[in-house]
Short mmCIF file of C-alpha atoms in Angstrom, two decimals:
data_model
loop_
_atom_site.label_atom_id
_atom_site.label_comp_id
_atom_site.label_asym_id
_atom_site.label_seq_id
_atom_site.Cartn_x
_atom_site.Cartn_y
_atom_site.Cartn_z
CA MET A 16 -58.46 16.37 12.12
CA PRO A 17 -57.76 19.44 14.06
CA PHE A 18 -58.29 20.38 17.71
CA TYR A 19 -58.27 23.16 19.92
CA GLU A 20 -58.85 22.59 23.61
CA LYS A 21 -59.09 24.69 26.35
CA GLY A 22 -58.76 23.03 30.62
CA ASP A 23 -61.69 20.22 29.58
CA VAL A 24 -62.64 21.63 26.57
CA ARG A 25 -62.05 19.69 23.16
CA ILE A 26 -62.91 21.21 19.74
CA HIS A 27 -62.78 19.25 16.73
CA TYR A 28 -62.73 21.86 13.86
CA GLU A 29 -61.85 22.40 9.99
CA GLU A 30 -60.71 24.51 7.49
CA ALA A 31 -60.69 24.96 3.75
CA GLY A 32 -59.84 27.92 1.99
CA THR A 33 -58.17 31.04 1.36
CA GLY A 34 -58.96 34.61 1.93
CA PHE A 35 -60.85 36.53 5.10
CA PRO A 36 -62.54 34.38 8.24
CA LEU A 37 -65.69 32.95 7.46
CA LEU A 38 -66.96 31.31 10.67
CA ILE A 39 -69.75 28.34 9.99
CA ILE A 40 -72.24 27.00 12.05
CA PRO A 41 -74.35 23.84 10.99
CA GLY A 42 -77.81 23.30 12.03
CA GLY A 43 -78.96 19.65 13.77
CA GLY A 44 -79.52 21.71 16.53
CA LEU A 45 -77.67 19.98 19.36
CA ASN A 46 -76.45 17.58 17.52
CA SER A 47 -74.06 20.16 15.28
CA THR A 48 -71.62 18.76 13.40
CA ILE A 49 -69.33 19.02 10.05
CA ALA A 50 -70.09 16.11 8.61
CA GLY A 51 -73.93 17.57 9.07
CA LEU A 52 -73.00 20.05 6.66
CA ALA A 53 -73.02 17.37 3.81
CA ALA A 54 -75.28 15.11 4.52
CA THR A 55 -78.13 17.85 5.90
CA HIS A 56 -78.08 20.63 4.26
CA PRO A 57 -79.35 22.67 1.67
CA PHE A 58 -75.91 23.61 1.10
CA ASN A 59 -72.61 23.26 2.04
CA ALA A 60 -71.04 26.33 2.87
CA LEU A 61 -68.19 25.26 3.80
CA GLU A 62 -68.30 23.40 -0.13
CA GLU A 63 -69.38 27.05 -1.62
CA PHE A 64 -67.06 29.20 -0.20
CA LYS A 65 -63.71 28.01 0.72
CA GLY A 66 -63.09 29.50 -2.90
CA GLU A 67 -63.39 32.67 -1.70
CA TYR A 68 -63.09 32.51 2.08
CA ARG A 69 -61.08 31.19 4.84
CA CYS A 70 -63.76 28.76 5.96
CA ILE A 71 -63.73 27.29 9.29
CA ALA A 72 -66.83 24.99 10.84
CA ALA A 73 -66.58 22.66 14.31
CA ASP A 74 -68.36 20.55 15.82
CA LEU A 75 -70.43 21.49 18.53
CA ARG A 76 -69.82 21.09 22.12
CA ASN A 77 -71.39 17.37 23.47
CA ALA A 78 -73.15 16.83 19.97
CA GLY A 79 -74.11 13.40 19.03
CA ASP A 80 -72.34 12.38 16.54
CA GLY A 81 -69.31 14.83 16.56
CA GLN A 82 -66.25 14.46 18.06
CA SER A 83 -66.34 17.79 20.35
CA SER A 84 -66.61 17.35 23.82
CA GLY A 85 -66.81 19.62 27.26
CA PRO A 86 -69.00 20.01 30.67
CA LEU A 87 -72.14 21.09 30.19
CA GLU A 88 -72.18 24.13 31.77
CA ILE A 89 -75.50 24.47 33.56
CA GLY A 90 -76.41 28.45 33.69
CA ARG A 91 -74.77 29.49 30.55
CA PRO A 92 -75.64 26.81 28.05
CA TRP A 93 -75.78 29.53 25.07
CA ASP A 94 -72.51 31.99 26.41
CA SER A 95 -70.87 28.56 26.94
CA TYR A 96 -71.18 27.97 23.11
CA ALA A 97 -70.39 31.36 22.46
CA ASP A 98 -67.10 30.41 23.63
CA ASP A 99 -66.09 27.46 22.17
CA HIS A 100 -66.84 29.80 18.98
CA LEU A 101 -64.34 33.03 19.92
CA GLY A 102 -61.89 30.66 21.41
CA LEU A 103 -61.79 28.85 18.65
CA MET A 104 -61.12 32.06 16.73
CA ASP A 105 -58.68 32.78 19.18
CA HIS A 106 -56.80 30.26 18.48
CA LEU A 107 -56.22 30.82 15.17
CA GLY A 108 -55.45 34.23 15.02
CA ILE A 109 -58.60 35.71 13.83
CA GLY A 110 -59.82 38.79 15.37
CA LYS A 111 -62.76 39.71 13.23
CA PHE A 112 -65.03 37.22 10.99
CA MET A 113 -67.87 36.94 9.28
CA VAL A 114 -70.48 33.86 10.42
CA LEU A 115 -72.89 32.09 8.73
CA GLY A 116 -75.07 29.72 11.02
CA TYR A 117 -77.77 27.39 9.50
CA CYS A 118 -80.78 26.52 12.34
CA ILE A 119 -79.45 26.91 15.78
CA GLY A 120 -76.49 29.47 13.86
CA GLY A 121 -79.56 31.56 14.27
CA PRO A 122 -79.36 32.00 17.80
CA PHE A 123 -75.77 31.33 18.16
CA ILE A 124 -75.07 34.71 15.63
CA TRP A 125 -77.19 37.20 17.69
CA ASN A 126 -75.28 35.64 21.09
CA LEU A 127 -72.10 36.20 19.20
CA LEU A 128 -73.23 39.53 18.11
CA LYS A 129 -74.04 40.42 21.54
CA ARG A 130 -70.88 38.80 22.94
CA ALA A 131 -68.18 40.02 20.76
CA PRO A 132 -69.46 42.96 18.23
CA ASP A 133 -66.41 44.43 17.45
CA ARG A 134 -65.48 41.26 15.45
CA ILE A 135 -68.69 39.93 13.35
CA VAL A 136 -68.29 41.90 10.31
CA ALA A 137 -71.51 40.90 8.97
CA GLY A 138 -73.77 37.56 9.88
CA VAL A 139 -75.76 35.47 6.84
CA LEU A 140 -78.89 33.79 9.61
CA THR A 141 -79.85 30.55 7.50
CA GLN A 142 -83.10 29.50 8.36
CA PRO A 143 -82.76 30.60 11.40
CA SER A 144 -84.35 28.73 14.34
CA GLY A 145 -87.10 30.99 17.09
CA HIS A 146 -89.26 30.44 19.77
CA ARG A 147 -92.66 29.40 18.25
CA PRO A 148 -95.67 30.69 20.60
CA GLU A 149 -97.85 27.99 19.38
CA LEU A 150 -94.65 24.88 20.18
CA PRO A 151 -93.01 26.61 23.76
CA ASP A 152 -91.71 23.86 25.01
CA GLN A 153 -90.54 21.58 21.37
CA PHE A 154 -86.84 22.34 22.31
CA PHE A 155 -86.65 21.32 25.14
CA THR A 156 -89.14 18.67 24.93
CA ASN A 157 -86.98 17.65 21.24
CA ASN A 158 -83.62 17.15 23.54
CA MET A 159 -84.58 15.99 26.79
CA ASN A 160 -86.28 13.39 24.65
CA ALA A 161 -83.04 12.38 21.90
CA TRP A 162 -80.29 14.60 22.42
CA GLY A 163 -80.23 14.28 26.37
CA PRO A 164 -80.28 10.73 26.76
CA ALA A 165 -77.55 9.51 24.20
CA LEU A 166 -75.24 12.08 25.86
CA SER A 167 -76.05 10.71 29.01
CA ALA A 168 -75.69 6.90 28.24
CA ARG A 169 -71.88 7.24 26.80
CA ARG A 170 -70.74 9.95 29.38
CA PRO A 171 -71.38 8.96 32.78
CA ASP A 172 -70.14 11.96 34.64
CA ILE A 173 -73.98 13.36 32.86
CA THR A 174 -77.05 12.75 34.65
CA MET A 175 -80.70 13.61 33.22
CA ALA A 176 -81.30 15.56 36.08
CA MET A 177 -78.59 18.01 35.16
CA VAL A 178 -79.24 17.71 31.10
CA GLU A 179 -83.02 18.65 31.91
CA SER A 180 -81.43 21.54 33.84
CA PHE A 181 -79.74 22.76 30.98
CA LEU A 182 -82.39 22.63 28.91
CA ALA A 183 -84.34 24.63 30.82
CA LYS A 184 -82.18 27.14 31.01
CA MET A 185 -81.38 26.95 27.23
CA TYR A 186 -84.53 27.22 26.47
CA ARG A 187 -87.22 28.48 29.56
CA ALA A 188 -85.24 30.68 31.16
CA ASN A 189 -85.61 33.38 28.29
CA PRO A 190 -88.48 31.95 26.11
CA ASP A 191 -89.07 34.48 23.21
CA PHE A 192 -88.05 35.74 19.75
CA VAL A 193 -84.80 34.26 18.73
CA PHE A 194 -83.77 33.50 22.78
CA THR A 195 -80.02 35.30 23.22
CA VAL A 196 -80.99 38.76 22.40
CA THR A 197 -84.18 41.02 22.54
CA ARG A 198 -85.59 42.93 20.22
CA ASP A 199 -84.60 45.97 21.44
CA PHE A 200 -80.79 44.74 20.63
CA ALA A 201 -81.89 43.84 17.33
CA ARG A 202 -83.46 47.39 16.79
CA ALA A 203 -79.55 48.57 17.96
CA CYS A 204 -77.63 46.12 15.84
CA GLN A 205 -75.85 48.16 12.99
CA THR A 206 -74.19 44.61 11.92
CA PRO A 207 -74.96 42.98 8.13
CA LEU A 208 -77.32 40.49 8.28
CA LEU A 209 -78.48 39.12 4.96
CA ILE A 210 -81.81 36.69 6.43
CA LEU A 211 -82.81 33.12 4.67
CA PRO A 212 -86.18 32.64 6.47
CA ASP A 213 -87.90 28.89 6.60
CA ASP A 214 -91.34 28.01 7.90
CA ILE A 215 -90.50 24.37 9.63
CA PRO A 216 -91.49 24.31 13.96
CA PRO A 217 -87.96 24.92 14.60
CA HIS A 218 -87.56 27.36 12.32
CA PRO A 219 -90.50 30.09 12.21
CA TYR A 220 -91.03 32.50 9.30
CA ALA A 221 -92.41 34.89 11.54
CA VAL A 222 -89.13 35.37 13.95
CA ALA A 223 -86.61 35.58 10.43
CA MET A 224 -88.70 38.24 8.92
CA GLU A 225 -89.33 39.85 12.56
CA SER A 226 -85.27 39.80 13.33
CA ALA A 227 -85.32 41.31 9.31
CA MET A 228 -87.45 43.86 10.29
CA LEU A 229 -86.05 44.86 13.51
CA ALA A 230 -82.38 45.13 12.55
CA PRO A 231 -81.37 48.28 10.52
CA ASN A 232 -78.80 46.46 7.90
CA ALA A 233 -80.74 43.07 7.86
CA GLN A 234 -81.75 41.86 4.01
CA VAL A 235 -83.68 38.97 3.21
CA SER A 236 -83.57 36.61 0.45
CA LEU A 237 -86.50 35.00 -1.15
CA TYR A 238 -88.61 32.81 0.39
CA PRO A 239 -89.54 30.16 -0.48
CA TRP A 240 -85.86 29.68 -1.27
CA LYS A 241 -85.42 25.36 -0.86
CA ASP A 242 -88.06 24.29 -1.97
CA THR A 243 -86.86 23.25 -5.42
CA LYS A 244 -83.36 22.43 -5.67
CA GLU A 245 -83.02 24.93 -9.05
CA LYS A 246 -84.27 27.62 -6.13
CA ILE A 247 -81.00 27.17 -4.43
CA PRO A 248 -78.38 28.34 -6.21
CA LEU A 249 -80.16 31.94 -6.60
CA ALA A 250 -80.12 31.89 -2.69
CA VAL A 251 -76.35 30.78 -2.32
CA ARG A 252 -75.72 33.90 -5.17
CA HIS A 253 -77.35 36.06 -3.03
CA ILE A 254 -75.89 34.93 0.08
CA ARG A 255 -72.08 35.55 -2.10
CA THR A 256 -73.01 38.85 -3.42
CA PHE A 257 -73.93 39.46 0.28
CA LEU A 258 -70.46 38.54 1.93
CA LYS A 259 -68.50 40.09 -0.88
CA ALA A 260 -70.13 43.27 -0.36
CA ASN A 261 -69.48 43.92 3.10
CA ARG A 262 -65.91 41.04 3.05
CA PRO A 263 -63.26 44.30 4.29
CA SER A 264 -61.49 45.00 1.30
CA ALA A 265 -57.85 44.96 3.92
#
């Protein structure tokens, strides 16, 4: 089991396949793990695309069932996770790459596009999470009730007061849209994007569609795409076509 280490951060990751690099960000919120790809996701991108790409996935820092760990960077929660993703790609000697993210991977991808626009060749946002005005505090509350207490229990150096400050900065400091970028940023983003909307409380359809309408090189897959098992292969086929179309020829 390979690990990438930098200072106090230790990230467990896996690789599969060869070819142009594809970073895969599992869903599951702050409990995002590689294992979740096979257990809870509508399809396992690591398995689906390893025959065509060099697929890389990692456990999120401090995910409950994962093997990655690091400090709780209260002042920069989203950027600390971006540091881990970009640092892992640096560690692997990867410059440019494509990225596919589920759920929380949506805001992560937008932040990567802000942080490293010249490195992200294309992005696939699968059932992306975002701010839902009628449930403005859902992410803060859910994580305070589940992720936070479990983390504090196994990490005596992390108190619930620290967790509360971390989550407040993450989800309450900019409670709008996709949390990590503005609509103006999305409007100016030239990176090719494919968005697969969902519509459950953490994955608002309206935000997914607004993102697609704003970003000039975005496209949308069919919706609904996972209400029956027969539709999922069609959505995966769309992803495969999109990735192939945007994969650098070199």
